[in-house]
Coordinates of N, CA and C in Angstrom, one line a residue:
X1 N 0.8 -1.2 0.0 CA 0.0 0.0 0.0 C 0.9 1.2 0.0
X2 N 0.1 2.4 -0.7 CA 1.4 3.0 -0.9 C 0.8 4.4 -0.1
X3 N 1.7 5.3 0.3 CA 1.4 6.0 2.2 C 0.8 7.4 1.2
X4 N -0.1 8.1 1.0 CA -0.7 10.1 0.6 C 0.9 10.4 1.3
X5 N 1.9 11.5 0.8 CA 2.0 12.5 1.6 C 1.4 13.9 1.7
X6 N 1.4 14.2 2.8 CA -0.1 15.6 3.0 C 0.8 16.6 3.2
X7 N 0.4 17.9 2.6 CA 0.9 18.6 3.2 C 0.6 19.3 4.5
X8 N 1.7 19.5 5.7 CA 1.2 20.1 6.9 C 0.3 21.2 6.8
X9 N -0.4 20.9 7.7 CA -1.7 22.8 7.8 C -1.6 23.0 9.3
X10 N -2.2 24.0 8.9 CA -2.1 24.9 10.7 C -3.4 24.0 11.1
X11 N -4.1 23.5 10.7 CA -5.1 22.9 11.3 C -4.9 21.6 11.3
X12 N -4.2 20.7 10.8 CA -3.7 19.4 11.4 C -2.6 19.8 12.8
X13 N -2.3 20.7 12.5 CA -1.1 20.9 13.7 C -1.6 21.0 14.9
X14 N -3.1 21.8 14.9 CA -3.9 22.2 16.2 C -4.9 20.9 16.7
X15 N -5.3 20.1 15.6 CA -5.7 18.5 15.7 C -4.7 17.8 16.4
X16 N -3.8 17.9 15.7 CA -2.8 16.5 17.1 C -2.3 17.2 18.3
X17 N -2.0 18.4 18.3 CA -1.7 19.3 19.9 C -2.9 18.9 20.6
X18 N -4.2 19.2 20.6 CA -5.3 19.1 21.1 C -5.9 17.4 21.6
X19 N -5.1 16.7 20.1 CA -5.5 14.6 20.9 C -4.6 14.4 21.5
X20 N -3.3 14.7 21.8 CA -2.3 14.6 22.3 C -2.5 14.9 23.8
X21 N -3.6 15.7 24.3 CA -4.5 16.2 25.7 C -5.0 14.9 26.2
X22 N -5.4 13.9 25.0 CA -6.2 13.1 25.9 C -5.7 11.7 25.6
X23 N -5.9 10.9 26.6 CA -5.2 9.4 27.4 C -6.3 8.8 25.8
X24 N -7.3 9.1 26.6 CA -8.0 7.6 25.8 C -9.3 8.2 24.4
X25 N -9.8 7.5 23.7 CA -10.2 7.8 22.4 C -11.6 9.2 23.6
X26 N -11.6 10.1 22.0 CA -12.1 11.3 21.7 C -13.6 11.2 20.7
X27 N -14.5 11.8 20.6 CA -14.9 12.3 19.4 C -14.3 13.6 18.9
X28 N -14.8 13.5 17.2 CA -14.4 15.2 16.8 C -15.0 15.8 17.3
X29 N -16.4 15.8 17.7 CA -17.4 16.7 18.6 C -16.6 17.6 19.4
X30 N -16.0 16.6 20.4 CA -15.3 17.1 21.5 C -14.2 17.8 21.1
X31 N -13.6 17.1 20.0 CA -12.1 17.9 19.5 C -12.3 18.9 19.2
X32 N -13.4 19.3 18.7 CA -13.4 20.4 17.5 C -13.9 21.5 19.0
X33 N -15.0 21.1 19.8 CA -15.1 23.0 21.0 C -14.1 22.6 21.9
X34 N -12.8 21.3 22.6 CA -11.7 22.1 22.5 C -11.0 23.0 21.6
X35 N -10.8 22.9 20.6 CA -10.4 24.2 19.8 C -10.7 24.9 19.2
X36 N -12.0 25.5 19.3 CA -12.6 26.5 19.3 C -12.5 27.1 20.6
X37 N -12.4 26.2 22.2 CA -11.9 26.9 23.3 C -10.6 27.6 23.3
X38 N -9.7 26.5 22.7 CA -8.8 27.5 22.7 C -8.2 28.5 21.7
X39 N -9.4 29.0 21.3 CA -9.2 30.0 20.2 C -9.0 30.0 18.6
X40 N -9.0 28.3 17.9 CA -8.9 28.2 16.8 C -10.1 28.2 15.9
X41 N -9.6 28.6 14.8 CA -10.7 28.9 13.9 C -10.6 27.9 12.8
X42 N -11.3 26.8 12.9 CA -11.4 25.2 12.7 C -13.3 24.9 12.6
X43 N -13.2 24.8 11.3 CA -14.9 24.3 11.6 C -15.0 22.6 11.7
X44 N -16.2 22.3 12.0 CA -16.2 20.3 12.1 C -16.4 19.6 11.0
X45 N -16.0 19.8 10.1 CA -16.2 19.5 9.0 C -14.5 18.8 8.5
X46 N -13.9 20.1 9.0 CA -12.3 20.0 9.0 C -11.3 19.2 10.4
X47 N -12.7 19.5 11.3 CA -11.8 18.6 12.1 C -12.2 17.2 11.7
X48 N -13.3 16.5 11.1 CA -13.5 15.4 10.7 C -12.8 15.0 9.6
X49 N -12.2 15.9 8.6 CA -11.4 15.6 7.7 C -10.0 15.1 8.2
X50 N -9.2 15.4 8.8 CA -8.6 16.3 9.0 C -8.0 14.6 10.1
X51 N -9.1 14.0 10.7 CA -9.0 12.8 11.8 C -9.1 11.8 10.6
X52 N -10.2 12.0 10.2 CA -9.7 10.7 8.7 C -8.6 10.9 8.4
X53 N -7.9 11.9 7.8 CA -6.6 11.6 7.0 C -5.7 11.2 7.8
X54 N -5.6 11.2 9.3 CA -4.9 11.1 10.5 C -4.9 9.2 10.3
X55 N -6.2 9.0 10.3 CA -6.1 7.5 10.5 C -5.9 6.9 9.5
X56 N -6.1 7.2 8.0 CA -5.4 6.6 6.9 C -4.2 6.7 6.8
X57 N -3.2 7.6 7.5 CA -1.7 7.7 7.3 C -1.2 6.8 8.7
X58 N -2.2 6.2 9.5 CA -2.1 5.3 10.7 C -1.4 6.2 11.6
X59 N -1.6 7.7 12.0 CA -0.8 8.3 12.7 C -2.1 8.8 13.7
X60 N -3.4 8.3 13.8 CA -4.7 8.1 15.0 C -4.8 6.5 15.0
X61 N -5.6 6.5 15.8 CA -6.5 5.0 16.0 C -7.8 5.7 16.2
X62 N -8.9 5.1 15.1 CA -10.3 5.3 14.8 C -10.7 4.0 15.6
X63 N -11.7 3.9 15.8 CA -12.5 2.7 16.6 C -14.2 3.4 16.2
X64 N -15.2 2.6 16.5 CA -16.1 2.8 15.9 C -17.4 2.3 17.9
X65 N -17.5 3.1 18.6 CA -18.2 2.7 19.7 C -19.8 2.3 19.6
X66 N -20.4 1.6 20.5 CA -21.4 0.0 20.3 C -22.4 1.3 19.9
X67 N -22.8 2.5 19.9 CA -23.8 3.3 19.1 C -22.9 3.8 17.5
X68 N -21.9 3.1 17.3 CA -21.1 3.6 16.2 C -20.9 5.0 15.4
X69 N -20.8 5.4 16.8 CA -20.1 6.9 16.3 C -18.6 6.8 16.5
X70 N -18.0 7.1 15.3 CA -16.2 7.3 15.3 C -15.6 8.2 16.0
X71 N -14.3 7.2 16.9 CA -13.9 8.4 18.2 C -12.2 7.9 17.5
X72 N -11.7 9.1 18.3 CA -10.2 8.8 17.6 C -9.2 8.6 19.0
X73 N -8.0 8.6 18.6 CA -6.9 8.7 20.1 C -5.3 8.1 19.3
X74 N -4.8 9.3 19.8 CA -3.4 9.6 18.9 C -2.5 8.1 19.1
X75 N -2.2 7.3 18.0 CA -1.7 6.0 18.1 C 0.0 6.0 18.6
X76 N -0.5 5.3 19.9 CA 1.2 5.1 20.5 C 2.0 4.0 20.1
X77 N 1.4 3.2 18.9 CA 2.7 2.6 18.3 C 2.9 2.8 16.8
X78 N 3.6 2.2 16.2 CA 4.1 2.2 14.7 C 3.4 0.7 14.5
X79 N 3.3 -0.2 15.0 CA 2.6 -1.5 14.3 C 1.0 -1.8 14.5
X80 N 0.8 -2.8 13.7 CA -0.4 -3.0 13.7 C -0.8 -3.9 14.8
X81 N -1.9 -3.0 15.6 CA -2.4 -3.2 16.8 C -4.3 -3.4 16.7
X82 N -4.4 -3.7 18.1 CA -6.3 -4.3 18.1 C -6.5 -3.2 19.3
X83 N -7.7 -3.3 19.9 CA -8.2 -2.9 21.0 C -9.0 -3.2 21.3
X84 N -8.7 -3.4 23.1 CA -9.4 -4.5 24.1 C -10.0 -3.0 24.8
X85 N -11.2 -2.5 25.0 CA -12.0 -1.4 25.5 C -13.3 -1.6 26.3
X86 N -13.1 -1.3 27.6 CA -14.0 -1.0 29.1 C -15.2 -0.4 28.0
X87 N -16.6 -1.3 27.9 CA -17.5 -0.7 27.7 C -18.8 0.1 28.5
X88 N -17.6 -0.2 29.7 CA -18.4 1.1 31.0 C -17.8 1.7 31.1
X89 N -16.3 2.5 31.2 CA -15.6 3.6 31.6 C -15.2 4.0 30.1
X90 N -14.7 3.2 29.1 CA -13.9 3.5 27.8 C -12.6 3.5 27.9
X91 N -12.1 2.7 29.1 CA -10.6 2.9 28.8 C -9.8 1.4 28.1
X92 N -8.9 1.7 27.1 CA -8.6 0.8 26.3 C -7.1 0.8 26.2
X93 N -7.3 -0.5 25.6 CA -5.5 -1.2 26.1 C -5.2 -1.8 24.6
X94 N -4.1 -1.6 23.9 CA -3.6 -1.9 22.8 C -3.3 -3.5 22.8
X95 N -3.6 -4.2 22.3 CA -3.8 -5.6 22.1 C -2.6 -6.5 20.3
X96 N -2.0 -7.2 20.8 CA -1.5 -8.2 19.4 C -2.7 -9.0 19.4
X97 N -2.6 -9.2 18.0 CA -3.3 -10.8 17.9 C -2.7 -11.3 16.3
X98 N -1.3 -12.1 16.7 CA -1.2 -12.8 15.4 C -2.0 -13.7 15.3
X99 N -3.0 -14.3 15.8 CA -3.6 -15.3 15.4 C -4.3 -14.5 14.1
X100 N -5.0 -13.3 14.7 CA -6.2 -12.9 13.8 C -5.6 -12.3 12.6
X101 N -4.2 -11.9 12.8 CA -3.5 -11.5 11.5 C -3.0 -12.6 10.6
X102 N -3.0 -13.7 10.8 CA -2.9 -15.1 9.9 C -4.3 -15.3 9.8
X103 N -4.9 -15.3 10.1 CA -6.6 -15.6 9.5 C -7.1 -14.8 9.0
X104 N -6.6 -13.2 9.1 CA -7.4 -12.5 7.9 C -6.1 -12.5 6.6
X105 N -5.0 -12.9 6.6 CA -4.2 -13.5 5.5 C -5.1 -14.3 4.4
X106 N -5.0 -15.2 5.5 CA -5.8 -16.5 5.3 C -6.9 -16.6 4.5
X107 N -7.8 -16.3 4.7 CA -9.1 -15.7 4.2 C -9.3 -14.5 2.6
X108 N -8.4 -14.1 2.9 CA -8.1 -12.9 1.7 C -7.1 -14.2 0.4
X109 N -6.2 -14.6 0.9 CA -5.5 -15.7 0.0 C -6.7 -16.4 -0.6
X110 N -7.2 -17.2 0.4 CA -8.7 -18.2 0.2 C -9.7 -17.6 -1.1
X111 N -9.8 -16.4 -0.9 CA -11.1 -15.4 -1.7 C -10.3 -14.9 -2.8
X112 N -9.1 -14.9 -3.0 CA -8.3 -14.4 -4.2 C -8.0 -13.0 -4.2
X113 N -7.7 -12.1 -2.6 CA -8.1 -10.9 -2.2 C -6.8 -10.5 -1.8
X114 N -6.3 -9.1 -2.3 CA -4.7 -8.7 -2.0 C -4.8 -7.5 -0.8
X115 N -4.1 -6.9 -0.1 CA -3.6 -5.5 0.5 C -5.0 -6.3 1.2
X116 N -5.2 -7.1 1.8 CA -6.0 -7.0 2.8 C -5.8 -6.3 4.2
X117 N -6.7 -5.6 5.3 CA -6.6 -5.2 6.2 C -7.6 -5.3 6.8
X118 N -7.6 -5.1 8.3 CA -9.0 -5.3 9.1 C -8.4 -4.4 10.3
X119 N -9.7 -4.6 10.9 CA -10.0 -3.3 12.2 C -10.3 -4.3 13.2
X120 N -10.0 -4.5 14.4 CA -10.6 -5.4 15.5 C -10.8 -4.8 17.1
X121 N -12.1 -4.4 17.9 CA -12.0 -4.4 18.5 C -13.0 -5.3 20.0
X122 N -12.2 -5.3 20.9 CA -12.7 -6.4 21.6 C -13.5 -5.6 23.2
X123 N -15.0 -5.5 23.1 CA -15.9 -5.5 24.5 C -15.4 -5.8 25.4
X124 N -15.4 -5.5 27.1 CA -15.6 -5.6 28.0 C -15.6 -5.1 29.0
X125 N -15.5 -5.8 30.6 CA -15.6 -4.6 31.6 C -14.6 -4.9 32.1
X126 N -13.5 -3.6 32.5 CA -12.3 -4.0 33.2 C -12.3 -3.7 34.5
X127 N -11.2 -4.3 35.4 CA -11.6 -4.6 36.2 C -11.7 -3.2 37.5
X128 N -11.7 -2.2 37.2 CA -11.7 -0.8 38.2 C -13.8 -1.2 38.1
X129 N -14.1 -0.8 36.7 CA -15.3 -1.2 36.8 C -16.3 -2.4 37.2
X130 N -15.5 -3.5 37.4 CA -15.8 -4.8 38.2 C -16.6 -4.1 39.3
X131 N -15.3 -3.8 39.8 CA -15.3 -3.6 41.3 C -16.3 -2.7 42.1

């Protein structure tokens, strides 16, 4: 696959300063009246653009929450990762799974299917919320 390069804007620059604020995934909702609080002139249109291109160049993690609205949260690694996510607090923990990356190989070979990729994430309640 081969990587867009973008050119930098003052308004990707104020997008990752602004996710860079927060631990765990965001909406643009949220992103966008932090920076309008702190004085940028960014409509949501552009912070929604703006998060997409973030996660096509894999430099966000998109996730899609159980009412499937897309939230983002600035990706702390360079490889391809899953996410295990508290569906009572929202806090989420970066996950391997070579299993699931030989089986969606697997599957894409099987179907005659190239540059395969997939998204995975995994429900539950951890354990602060157990308790």
């Amino acid at each position: 696959m081969t990587q867009t390069i973008r050119r930098p804007t003052r308004q990707r620059a104020a997008v990752e300063a602004v996710l860079a604020d927060f631990d765990d995934f965001t909406s643009a909702q949220t992103l966008h009246a932090r920076l309008r609080a702190q004085g940028h002139a960014v409509g949501l249109a552009t912070v929604y653009r703006t998060l997409q291109a973030m996660a096509a160049d894999g430099d966000v993690d998109m996730m899609r929450t159980g009412d499937g609205e897309a939230v983002y949260r600035a990706c702390n690694t360079s490889h391809h990762h899953h996410h295990l996510v508290c569906r009572s607090c929202g806090r989420t923990v970066e996950v391997q799974g070579p299993a699931v990356e030989r089986w969606a190989e697997k599957i894409g070979a099987e179907n005659d299917f190239s540059d395969v990729v997939h998204t995975l994430e995994i429900f539950g309640t951890c354990s602060d919320c157990q308790a």
